[in-house]
PDB file of C-alpha atoms in Angstrom:
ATOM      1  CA  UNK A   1    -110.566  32.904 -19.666  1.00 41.00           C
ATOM      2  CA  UNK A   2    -110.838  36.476 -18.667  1.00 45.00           C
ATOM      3  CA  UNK A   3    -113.455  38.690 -20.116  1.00 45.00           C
ATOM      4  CA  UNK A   4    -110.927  41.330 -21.158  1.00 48.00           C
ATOM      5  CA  UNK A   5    -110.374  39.865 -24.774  1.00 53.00           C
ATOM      6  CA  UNK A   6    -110.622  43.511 -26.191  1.00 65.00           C
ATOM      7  CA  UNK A   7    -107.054  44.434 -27.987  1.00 74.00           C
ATOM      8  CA  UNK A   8    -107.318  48.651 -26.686  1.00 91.00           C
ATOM      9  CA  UNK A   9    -105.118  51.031 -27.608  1.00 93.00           C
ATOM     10  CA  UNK A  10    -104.562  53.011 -24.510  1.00 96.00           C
ATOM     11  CA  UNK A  11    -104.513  52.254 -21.295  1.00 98.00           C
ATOM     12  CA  UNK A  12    -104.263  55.648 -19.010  1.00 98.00           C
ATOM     13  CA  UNK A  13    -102.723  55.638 -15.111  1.00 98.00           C
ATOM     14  CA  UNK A  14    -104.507  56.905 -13.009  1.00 98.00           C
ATOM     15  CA  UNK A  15    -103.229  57.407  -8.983  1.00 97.00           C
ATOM     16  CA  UNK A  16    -105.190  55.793  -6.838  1.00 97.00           C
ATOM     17  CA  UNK A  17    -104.963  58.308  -4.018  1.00 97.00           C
ATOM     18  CA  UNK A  18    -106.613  60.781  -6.589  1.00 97.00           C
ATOM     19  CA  UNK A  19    -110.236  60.002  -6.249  1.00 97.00           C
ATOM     20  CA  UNK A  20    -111.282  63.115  -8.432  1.00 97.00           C
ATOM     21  CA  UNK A  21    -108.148  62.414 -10.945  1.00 97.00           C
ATOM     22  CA  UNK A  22    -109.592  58.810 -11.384  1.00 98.00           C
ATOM     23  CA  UNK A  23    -113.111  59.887 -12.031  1.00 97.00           C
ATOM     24  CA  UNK A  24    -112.003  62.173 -14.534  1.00 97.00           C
ATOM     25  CA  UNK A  25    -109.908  59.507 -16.122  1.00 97.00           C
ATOM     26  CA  UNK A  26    -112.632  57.068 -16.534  1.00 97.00           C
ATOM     27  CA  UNK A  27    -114.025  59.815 -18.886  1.00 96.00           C
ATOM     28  CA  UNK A  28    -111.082  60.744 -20.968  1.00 97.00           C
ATOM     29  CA  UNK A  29    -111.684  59.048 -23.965  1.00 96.00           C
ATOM     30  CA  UNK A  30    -109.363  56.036 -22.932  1.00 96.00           C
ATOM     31  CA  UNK A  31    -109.743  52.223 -23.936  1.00 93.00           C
ATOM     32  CA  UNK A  32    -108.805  51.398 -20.399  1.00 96.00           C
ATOM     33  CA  UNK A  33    -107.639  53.487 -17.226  1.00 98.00           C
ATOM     34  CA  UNK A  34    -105.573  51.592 -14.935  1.00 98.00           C
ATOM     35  CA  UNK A  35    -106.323  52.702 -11.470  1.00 98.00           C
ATOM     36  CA  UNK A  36    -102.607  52.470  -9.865  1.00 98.00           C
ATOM     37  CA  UNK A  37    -101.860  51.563  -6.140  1.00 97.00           C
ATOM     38  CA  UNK A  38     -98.196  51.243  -7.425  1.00 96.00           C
ATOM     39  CA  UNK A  39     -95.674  53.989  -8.729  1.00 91.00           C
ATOM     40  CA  UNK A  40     -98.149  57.002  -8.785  1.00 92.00           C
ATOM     41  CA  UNK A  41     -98.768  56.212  -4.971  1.00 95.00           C
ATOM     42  CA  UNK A  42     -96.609  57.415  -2.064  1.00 94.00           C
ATOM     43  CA  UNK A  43     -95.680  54.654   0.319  1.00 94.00           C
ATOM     44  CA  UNK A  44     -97.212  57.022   3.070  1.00 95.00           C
ATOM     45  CA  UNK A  45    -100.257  56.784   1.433  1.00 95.00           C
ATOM     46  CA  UNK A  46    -100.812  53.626  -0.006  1.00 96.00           C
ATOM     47  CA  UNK A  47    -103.647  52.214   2.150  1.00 95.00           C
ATOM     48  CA  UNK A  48    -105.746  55.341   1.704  1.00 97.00           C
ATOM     49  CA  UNK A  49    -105.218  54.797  -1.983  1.00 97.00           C
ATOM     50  CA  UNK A  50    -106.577  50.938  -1.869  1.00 97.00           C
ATOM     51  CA  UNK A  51    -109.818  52.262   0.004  1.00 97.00           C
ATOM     52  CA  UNK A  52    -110.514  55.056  -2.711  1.00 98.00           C
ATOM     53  CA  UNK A  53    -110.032  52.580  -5.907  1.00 98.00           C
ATOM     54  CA  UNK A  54    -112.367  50.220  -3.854  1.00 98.00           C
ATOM     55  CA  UNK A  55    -114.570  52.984  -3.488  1.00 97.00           C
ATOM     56  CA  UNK A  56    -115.167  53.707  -6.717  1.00 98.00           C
ATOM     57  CA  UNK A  57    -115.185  50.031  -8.164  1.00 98.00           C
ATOM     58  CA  UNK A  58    -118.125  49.933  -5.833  1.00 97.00           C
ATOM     59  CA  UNK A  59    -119.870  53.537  -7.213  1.00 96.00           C
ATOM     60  CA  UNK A  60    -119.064  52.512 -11.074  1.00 96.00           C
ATOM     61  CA  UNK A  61    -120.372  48.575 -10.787  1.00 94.00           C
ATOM     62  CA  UNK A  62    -123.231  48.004 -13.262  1.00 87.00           C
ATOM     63  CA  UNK A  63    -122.662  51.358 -15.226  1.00 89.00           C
ATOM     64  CA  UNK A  64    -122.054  51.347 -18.810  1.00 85.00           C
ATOM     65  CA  UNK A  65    -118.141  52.968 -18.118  1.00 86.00           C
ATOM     66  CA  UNK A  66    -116.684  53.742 -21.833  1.00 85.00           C
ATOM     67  CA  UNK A  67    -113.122  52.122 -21.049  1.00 93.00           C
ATOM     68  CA  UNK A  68    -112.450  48.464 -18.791  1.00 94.00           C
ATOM     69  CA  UNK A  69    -111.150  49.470 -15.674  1.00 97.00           C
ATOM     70  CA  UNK A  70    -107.905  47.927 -14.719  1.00 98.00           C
ATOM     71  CA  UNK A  71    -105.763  48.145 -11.291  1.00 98.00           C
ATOM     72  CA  UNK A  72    -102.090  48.172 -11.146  1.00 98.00           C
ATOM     73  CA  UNK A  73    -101.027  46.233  -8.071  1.00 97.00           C
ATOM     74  CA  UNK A  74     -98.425  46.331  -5.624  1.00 96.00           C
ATOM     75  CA  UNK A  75     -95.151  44.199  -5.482  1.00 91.00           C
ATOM     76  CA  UNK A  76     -94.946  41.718  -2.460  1.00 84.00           C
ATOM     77  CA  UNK A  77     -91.910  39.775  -1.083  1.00 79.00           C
ATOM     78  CA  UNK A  78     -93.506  36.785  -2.586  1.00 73.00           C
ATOM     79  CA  UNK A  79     -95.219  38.112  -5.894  1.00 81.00           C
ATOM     80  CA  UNK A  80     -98.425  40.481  -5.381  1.00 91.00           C
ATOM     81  CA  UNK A  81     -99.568  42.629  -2.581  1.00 94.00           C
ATOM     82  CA  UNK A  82    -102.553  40.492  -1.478  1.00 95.00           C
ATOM     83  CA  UNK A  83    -104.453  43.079   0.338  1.00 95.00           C
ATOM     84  CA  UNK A  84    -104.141  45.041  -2.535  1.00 97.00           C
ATOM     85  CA  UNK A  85    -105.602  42.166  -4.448  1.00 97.00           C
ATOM     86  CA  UNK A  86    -108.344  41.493  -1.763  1.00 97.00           C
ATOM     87  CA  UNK A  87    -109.434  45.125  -1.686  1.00 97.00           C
ATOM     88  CA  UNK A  88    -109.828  45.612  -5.651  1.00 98.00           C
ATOM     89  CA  UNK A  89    -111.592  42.375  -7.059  1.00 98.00           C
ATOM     90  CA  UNK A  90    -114.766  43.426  -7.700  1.00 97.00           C
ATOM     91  CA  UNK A  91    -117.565  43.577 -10.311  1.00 96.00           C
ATOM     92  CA  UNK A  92    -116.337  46.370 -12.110  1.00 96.00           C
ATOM     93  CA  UNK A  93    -112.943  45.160 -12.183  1.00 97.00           C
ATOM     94  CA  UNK A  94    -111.535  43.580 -15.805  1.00 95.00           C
ATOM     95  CA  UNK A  95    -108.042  43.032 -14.887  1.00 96.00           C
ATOM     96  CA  UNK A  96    -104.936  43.703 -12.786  1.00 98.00           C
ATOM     97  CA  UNK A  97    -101.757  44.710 -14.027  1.00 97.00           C
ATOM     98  CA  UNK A  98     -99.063  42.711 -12.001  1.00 97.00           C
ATOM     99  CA  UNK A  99     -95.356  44.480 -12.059  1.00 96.00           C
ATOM    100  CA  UNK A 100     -91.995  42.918 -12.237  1.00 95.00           C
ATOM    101  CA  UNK A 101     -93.082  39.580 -12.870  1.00 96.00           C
ATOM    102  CA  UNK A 102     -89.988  37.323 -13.244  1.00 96.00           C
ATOM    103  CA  UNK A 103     -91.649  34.163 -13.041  1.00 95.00           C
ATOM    104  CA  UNK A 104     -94.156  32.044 -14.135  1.00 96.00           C
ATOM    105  CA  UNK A 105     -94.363  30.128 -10.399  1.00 95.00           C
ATOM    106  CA  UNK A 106     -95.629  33.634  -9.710  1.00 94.00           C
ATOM    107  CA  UNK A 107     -98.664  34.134 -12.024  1.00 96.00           C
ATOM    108  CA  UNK A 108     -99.601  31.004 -11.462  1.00 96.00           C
ATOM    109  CA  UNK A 109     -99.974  31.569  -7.248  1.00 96.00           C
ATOM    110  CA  UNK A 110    -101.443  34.909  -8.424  1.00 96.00           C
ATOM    111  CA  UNK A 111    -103.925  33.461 -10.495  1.00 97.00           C
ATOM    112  CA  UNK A 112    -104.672  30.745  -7.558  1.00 97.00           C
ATOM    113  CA  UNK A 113    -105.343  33.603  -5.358  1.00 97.00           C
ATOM    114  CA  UNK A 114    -107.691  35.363  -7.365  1.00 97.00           C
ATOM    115  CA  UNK A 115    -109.788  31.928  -7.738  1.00 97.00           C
ATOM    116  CA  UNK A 116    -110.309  32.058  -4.291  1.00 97.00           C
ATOM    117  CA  UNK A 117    -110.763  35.690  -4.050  1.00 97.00           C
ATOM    118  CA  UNK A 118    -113.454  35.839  -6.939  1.00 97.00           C
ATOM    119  CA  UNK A 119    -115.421  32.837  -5.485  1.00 97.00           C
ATOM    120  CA  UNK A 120    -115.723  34.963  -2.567  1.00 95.00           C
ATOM    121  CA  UNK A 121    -116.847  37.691  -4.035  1.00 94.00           C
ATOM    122  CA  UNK A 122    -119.460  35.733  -5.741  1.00 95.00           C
ATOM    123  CA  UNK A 123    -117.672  36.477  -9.128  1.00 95.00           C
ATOM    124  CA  UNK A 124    -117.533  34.065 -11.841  1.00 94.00           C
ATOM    125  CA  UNK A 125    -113.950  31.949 -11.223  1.00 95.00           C
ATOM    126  CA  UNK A 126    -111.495  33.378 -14.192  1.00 94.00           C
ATOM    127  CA  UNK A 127    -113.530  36.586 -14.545  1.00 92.00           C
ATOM    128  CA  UNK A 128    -110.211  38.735 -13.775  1.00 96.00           C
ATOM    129  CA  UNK A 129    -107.399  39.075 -16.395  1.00 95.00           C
ATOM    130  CA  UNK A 130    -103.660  39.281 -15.378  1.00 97.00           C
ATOM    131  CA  UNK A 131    -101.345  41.655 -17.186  1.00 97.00           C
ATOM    132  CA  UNK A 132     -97.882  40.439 -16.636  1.00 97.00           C
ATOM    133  CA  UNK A 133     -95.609  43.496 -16.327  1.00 98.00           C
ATOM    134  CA  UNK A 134     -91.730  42.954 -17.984  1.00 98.00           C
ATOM    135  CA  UNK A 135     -89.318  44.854 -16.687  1.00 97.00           C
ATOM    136  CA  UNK A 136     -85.869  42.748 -15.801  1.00 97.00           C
ATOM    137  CA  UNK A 137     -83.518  41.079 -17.715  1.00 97.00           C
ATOM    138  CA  UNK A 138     -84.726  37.748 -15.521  1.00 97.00           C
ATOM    139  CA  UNK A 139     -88.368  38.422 -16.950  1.00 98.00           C
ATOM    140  CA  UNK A 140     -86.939  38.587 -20.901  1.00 98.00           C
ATOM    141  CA  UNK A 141     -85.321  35.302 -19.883  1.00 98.00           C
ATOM    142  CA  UNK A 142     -88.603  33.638 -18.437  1.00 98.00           C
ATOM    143  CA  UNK A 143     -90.662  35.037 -21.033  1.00 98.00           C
ATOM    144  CA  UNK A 144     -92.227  31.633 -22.340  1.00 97.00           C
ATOM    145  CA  UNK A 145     -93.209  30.319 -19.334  1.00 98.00           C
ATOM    146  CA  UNK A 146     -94.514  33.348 -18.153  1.00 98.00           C
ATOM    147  CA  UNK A 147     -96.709  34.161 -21.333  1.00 97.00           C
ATOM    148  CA  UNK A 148     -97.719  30.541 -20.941  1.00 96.00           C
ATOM    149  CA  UNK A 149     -98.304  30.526 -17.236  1.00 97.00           C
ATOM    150  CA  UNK A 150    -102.192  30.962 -16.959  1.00 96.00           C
ATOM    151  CA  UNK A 151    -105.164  31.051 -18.744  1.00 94.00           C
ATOM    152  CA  UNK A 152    -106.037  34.685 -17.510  1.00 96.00           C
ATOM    153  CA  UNK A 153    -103.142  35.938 -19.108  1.00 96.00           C
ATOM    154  CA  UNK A 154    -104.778  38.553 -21.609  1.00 93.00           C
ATOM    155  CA  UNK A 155    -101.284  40.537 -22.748  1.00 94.00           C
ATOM    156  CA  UNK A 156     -98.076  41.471 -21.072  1.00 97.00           C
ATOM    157  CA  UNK A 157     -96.871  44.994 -20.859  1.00 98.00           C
ATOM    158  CA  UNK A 158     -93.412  46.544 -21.154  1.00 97.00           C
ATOM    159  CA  UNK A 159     -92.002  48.737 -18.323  1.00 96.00           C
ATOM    160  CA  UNK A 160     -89.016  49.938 -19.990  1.00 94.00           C
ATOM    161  CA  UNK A 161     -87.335  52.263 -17.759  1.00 93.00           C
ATOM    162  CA  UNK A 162     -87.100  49.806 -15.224  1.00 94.00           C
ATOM    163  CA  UNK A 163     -85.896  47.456 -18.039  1.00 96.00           C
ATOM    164  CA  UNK A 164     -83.162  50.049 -18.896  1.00 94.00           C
ATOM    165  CA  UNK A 165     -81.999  50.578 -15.406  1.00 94.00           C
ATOM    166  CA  UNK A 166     -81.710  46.735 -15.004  1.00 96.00           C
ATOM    167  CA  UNK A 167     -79.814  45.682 -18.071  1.00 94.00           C
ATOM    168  CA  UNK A 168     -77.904  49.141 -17.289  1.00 93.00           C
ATOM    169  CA  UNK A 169     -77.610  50.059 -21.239  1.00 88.00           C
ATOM    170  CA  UNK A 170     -76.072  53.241 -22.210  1.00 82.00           C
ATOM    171  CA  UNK A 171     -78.151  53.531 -25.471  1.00 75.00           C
ATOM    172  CA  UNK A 172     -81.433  54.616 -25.949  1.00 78.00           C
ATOM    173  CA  UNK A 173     -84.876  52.666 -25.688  1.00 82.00           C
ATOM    174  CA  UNK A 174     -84.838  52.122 -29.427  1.00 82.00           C
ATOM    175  CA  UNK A 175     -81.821  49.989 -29.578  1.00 89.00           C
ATOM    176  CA  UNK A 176     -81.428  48.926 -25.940  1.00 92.00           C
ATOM    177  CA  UNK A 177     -84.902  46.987 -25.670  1.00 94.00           C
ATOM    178  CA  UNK A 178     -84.907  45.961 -28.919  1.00 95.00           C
ATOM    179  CA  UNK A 179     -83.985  42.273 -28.195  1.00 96.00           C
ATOM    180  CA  UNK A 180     -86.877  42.466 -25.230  1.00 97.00           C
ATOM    181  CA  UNK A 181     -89.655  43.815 -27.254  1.00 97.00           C
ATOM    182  CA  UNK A 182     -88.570  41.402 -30.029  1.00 97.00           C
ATOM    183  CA  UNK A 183     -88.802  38.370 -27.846  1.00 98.00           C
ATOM    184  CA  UNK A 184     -92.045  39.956 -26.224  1.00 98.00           C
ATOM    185  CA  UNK A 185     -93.517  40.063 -29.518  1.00 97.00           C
ATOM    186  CA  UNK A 186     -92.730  36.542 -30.496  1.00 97.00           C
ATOM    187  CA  UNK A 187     -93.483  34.270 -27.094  1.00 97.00           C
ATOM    188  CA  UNK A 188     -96.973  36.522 -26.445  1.00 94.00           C
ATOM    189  CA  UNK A 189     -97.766  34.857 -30.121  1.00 91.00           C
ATOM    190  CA  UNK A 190     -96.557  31.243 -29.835  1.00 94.00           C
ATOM    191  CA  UNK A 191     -98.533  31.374 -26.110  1.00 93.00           C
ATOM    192  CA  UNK A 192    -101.558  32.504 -28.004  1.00 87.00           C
ATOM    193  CA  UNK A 193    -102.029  35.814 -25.883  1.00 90.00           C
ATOM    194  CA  UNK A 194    -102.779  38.918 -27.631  1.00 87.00           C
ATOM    195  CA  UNK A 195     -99.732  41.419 -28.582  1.00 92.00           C
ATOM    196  CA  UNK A 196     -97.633  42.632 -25.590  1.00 96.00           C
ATOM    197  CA  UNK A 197     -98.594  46.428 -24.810  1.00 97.00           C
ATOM    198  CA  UNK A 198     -96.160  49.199 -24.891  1.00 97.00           C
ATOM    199  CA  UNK A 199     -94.423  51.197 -22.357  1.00 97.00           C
ATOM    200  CA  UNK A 200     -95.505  55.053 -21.426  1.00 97.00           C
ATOM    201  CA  UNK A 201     -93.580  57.827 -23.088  1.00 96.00           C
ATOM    202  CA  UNK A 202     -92.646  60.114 -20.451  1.00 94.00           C
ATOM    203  CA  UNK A 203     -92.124  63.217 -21.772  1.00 95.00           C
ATOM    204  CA  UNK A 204     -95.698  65.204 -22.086  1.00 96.00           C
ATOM    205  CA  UNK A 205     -94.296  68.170 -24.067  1.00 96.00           C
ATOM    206  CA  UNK A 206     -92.502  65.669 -27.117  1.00 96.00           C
ATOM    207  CA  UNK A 207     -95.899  64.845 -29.056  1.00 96.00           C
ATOM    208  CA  UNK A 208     -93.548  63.637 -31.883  1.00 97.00           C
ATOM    209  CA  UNK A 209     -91.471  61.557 -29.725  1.00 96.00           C
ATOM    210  CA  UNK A 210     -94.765  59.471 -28.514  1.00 97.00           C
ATOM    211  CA  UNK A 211     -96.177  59.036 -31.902  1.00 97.00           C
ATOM    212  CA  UNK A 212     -92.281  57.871 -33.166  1.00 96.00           C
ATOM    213  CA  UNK A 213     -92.271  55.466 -29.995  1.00 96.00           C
ATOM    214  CA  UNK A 214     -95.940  54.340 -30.588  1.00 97.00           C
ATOM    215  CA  UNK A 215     -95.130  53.509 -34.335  1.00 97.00           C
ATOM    216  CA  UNK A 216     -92.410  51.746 -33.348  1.00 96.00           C
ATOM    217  CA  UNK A 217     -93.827  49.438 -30.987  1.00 96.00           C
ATOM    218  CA  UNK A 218     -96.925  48.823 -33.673  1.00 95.00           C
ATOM    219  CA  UNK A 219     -94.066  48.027 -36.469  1.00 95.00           C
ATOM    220  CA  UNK A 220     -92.352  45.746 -33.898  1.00 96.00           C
ATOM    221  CA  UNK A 221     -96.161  43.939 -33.374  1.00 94.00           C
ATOM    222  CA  UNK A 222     -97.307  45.632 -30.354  1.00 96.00           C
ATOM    223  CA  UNK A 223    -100.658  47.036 -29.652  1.00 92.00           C
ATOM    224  CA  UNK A 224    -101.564  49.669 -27.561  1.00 95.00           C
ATOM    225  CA  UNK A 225     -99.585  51.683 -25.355  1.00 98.00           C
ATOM    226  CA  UNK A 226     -99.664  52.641 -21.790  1.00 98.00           C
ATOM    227  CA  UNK A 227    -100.337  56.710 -21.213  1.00 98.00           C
ATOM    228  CA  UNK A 228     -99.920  58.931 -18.226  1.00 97.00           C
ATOM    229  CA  UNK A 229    -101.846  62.098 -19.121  1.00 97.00           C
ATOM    230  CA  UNK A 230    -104.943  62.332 -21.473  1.00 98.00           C
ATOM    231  CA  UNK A 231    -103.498  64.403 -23.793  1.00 98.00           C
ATOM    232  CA  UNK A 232    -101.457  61.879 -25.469  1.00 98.00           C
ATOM    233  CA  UNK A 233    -104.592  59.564 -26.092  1.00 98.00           C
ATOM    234  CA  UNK A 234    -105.229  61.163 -29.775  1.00 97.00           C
ATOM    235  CA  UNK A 235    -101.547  60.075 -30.993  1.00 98.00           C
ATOM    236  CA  UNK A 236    -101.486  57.453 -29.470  1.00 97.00           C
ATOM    237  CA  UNK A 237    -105.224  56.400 -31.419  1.00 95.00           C
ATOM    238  CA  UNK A 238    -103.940  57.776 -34.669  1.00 95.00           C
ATOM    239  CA  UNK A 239    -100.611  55.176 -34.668  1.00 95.00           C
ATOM    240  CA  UNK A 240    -102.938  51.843 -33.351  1.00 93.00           C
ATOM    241  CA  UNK A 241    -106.122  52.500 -35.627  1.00 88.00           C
ATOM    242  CA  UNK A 242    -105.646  50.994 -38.503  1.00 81.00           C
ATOM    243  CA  UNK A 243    -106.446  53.369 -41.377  1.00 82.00           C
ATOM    244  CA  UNK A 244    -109.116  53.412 -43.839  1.00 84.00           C
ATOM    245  CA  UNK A 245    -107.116  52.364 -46.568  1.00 87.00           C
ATOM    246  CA  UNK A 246    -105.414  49.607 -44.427  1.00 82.00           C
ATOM    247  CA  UNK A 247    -109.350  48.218 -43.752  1.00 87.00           C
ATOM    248  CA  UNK A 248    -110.101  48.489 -47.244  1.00 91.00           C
ATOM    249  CA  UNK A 249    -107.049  46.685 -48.415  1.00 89.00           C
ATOM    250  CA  UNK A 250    -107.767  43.718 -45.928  1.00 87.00           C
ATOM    251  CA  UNK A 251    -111.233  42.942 -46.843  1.00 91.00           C
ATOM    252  CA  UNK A 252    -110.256  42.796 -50.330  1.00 91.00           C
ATOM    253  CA  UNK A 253    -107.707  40.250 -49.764  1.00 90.00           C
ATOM    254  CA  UNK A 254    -110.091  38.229 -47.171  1.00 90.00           C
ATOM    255  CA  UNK A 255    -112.921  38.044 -49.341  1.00 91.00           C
ATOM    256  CA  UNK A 256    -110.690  37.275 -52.587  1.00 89.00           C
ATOM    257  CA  UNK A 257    -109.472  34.221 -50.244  1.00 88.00           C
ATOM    258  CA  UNK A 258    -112.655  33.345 -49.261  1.00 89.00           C
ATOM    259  CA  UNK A 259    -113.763  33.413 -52.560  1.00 88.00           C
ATOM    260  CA  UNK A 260    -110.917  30.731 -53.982  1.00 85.00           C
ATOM    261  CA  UNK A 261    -112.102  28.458 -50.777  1.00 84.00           C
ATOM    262  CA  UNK A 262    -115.324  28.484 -52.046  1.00 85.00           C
ATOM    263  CA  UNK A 263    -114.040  27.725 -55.712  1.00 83.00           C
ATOM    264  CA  UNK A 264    -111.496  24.823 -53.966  1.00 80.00           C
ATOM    265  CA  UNK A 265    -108.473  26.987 -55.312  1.00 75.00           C
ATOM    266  CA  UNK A 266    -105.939  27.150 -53.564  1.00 69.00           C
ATOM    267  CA  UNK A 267    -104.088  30.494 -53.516  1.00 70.00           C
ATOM    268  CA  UNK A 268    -105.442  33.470 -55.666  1.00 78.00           C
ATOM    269  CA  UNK A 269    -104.593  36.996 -56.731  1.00 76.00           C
ATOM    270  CA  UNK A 270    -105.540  40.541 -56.372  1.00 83.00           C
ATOM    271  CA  UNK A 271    -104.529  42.412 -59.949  1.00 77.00           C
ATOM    272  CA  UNK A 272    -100.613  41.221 -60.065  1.00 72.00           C
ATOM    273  CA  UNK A 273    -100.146  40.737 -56.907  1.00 75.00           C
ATOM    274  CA  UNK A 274    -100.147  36.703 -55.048  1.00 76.00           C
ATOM    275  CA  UNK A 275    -102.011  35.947 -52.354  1.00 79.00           C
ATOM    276  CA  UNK A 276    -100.362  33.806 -49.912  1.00 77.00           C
ATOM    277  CA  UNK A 277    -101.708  32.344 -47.232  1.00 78.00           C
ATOM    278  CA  UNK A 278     -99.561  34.479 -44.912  1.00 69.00           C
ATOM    279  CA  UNK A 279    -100.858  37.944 -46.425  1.00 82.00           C
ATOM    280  CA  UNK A 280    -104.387  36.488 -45.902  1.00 84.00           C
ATOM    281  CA  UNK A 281    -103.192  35.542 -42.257  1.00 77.00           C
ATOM    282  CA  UNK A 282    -102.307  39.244 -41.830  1.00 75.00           C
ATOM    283  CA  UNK A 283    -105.480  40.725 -43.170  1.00 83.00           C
ATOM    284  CA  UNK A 284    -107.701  38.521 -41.068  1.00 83.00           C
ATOM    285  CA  UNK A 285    -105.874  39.750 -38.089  1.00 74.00           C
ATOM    286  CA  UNK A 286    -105.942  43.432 -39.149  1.00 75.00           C
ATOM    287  CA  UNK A 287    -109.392  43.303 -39.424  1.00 82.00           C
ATOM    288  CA  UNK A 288    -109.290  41.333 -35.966  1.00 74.00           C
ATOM    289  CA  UNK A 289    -108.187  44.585 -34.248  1.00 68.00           C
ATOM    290  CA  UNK A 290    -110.573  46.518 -35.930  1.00 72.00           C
ATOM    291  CA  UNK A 291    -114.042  44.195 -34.833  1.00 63.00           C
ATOM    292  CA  UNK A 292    -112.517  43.888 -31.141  1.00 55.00           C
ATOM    293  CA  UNK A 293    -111.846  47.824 -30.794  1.00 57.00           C
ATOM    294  CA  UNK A 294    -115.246  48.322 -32.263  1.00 56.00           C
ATOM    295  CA  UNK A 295    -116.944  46.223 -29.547  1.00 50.00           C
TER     296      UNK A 295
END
C-alpha cells in the first residue's frame, strides 16, 4: 500500500514547465501540489517540462516539504505516458495522478510498471500511490473495477469538464454530474479507498462559487478538492476542516460508545438523543479526517 494514506484537502497544479511556479507552490500552504506534465503543459514543451519536475524531485528529496508532492501524468495510446512515468518516480514522489482512466486493465499495467520502475530506483515496491482520474461516461461505468483495481489506489479524482463535454449535458455541474459523483462516492467506499477528490473550480474571481462547489462535493462525501491558484486554498480549508463544534460533537458520541462497550451495553444515549451504531460510525470517521490531516 502506498504511503499517501493522508485524506488532504487541497491539492494545487502546478505546470511543470514552470520551475519557479512549482517552487513557489510547494510553499503555498497546500496539502499536496501536483506537479503537472499534462493540461498546464504545451505539447511543444512537454519534454522540457519532465526534466524540470525531475529536477526538482531530485533538489527536494530528504527535505521536510509541508505538502506530498504528486505528478499528474500524461495520457498514452495504451494508458500512461511511460517516460513520463520513468522520469518522475523518485524519492520525493508520493503519488501520480493518472487521467482518463476508463479501465481497470489499465491501472493494473500501470501499477505493474511502477513495480518495476520503483525496484529500479531502489524504492520500496508499492511506495507510489495512483490517483485514478474520472472523466468519461465509460469511466462512471467501470467505476468498481477501477476503484478495486490495485492496491495503490489511494482516491480517485473527478475531472468534470471533461466529464461534461463527454456526456454532452446542457445543465450545469450541479445536476449534470450528479449521478457520477454519486456513484464515485459510493464504489471509492465499498473498494475501501478513501473519498474520491473533487474537481477544480475554474473561475478565480467567484470565491463564493468555489466554497458553494466545495460544500457540495463534502455534502455529497468527497474530500478535498483540486485548486489551480493559491488563493483559493483558504476556502477551500474552511469547507473540508471540520469545525470545532463538529470535533467536539464527535468525541462526545465516541467516548459515550466506548463507554457502553465497556459497560457490555449495547447502544446508548447522549441527553435525548439515540446513539446508533451508524452515528458512532460517522463520528469515528469525522474524527478520522481530523488525526490524518493533523499528521
Amino acid at each position: 500500500m502506498s504511503r499517501d494514506h493522508r485524506l488532504h484537502r487541497s491539492y494545487l497544479y502546478a505546470p511543470g514547465s514552470n520551475p519557479d511556479v512549482m517552487r513557489k507552490a510547494l510553499r503555498a500552504g497546500a496539502d499536496a501540489v501536483i506537479l503537472d506534465l499534462e493540461d498546464a503543459v504545451a505539447p511543444s514543451a512537454k519534454e522540457g517540462a519532465r526534466a524540470a519536475v525531475a529536477d526538482l524531485l531530485d533538489e527536494i528529496a530528504g527535505q521536510d516539504t509541508a505538502c506530498d508532492v504528486h505528478v499528474r501524468v500524461n495520457a498514452g495510446p495504451d494508458g500512461v505516458d511511460v517516460d513520463d512515468l520513468a522520469a518522475v518516480v523518485r524519492p520525493a514522489l508520493r503519488a501520480v495522478r493518472i487521467p482518463k482512466v476508463e479501465s481497470a486493465a489499465a491501472i493494473r499495467e500501470l501499477a505493474a510498471t511502477l513495480d518495476d520502475l520503483e525496484a529500479r530506483a531502489g524504492l520500496p515496491v508499492g511506495d507510489v500511490g495512483i490517483y485514478p482520474t474520472i472523466e468519461s461516461a465509460a469511466a462512471v461505468v467501470a467505476l468498481a473495477e477501477i476503484c478495486g483495481a490495485s492496491a495503490r489506489i489511494v482516491r480517485c479524482a473527478l475531472g468534470s469538464s471533461d466529464l461534461l463535454a463527454d456526456l454532452a449535458a446542457s445543465g450545469d455541474d450541479d445536476t449534470a454530474t450528479l449521478y457520477a459523483r454519486s456513484a464515485l462516492v459510493v464504489h471509492s467506499r465499498a473498494a475501501g479507498i478513501g473519498p474520491p477528490v473533487d474537481s477544480v473550480h475554474t473561475d478565480l474571481q467567484d470565491e463564493p462559487g468555489l466554497k458553494r462547489s466545495a460544500q457540495r462535493g463534502r455534502s455529497l462525501g468527497f474530500h478535498g478538492k483540486s485548486v489551480i491558484h493559491p488563493r483559493q486554498l483558504p476556502a477551500v480549508h474552511e469547507v473540508f476542516t471540520p469545525g470545532g463544534g463538529e470535533v467536539a460533537a464527535a468525541r462526545e458520541i465516541v467516548a459515550a460508545a466506548d463507554a457502553a462497550d465497556r459497560a457490555g451495553v449495547g447502544a446508548t444515549r447522549i441527553g435525548a438523543a439515540f446513539v446508533d451504531p451508524a452515528i458512532v460510525a460517522r463520528a469515528r470517521a469525522l474524527l478520522g479526517l481530523v488525526d490524518t490531516e493533523q499528521d
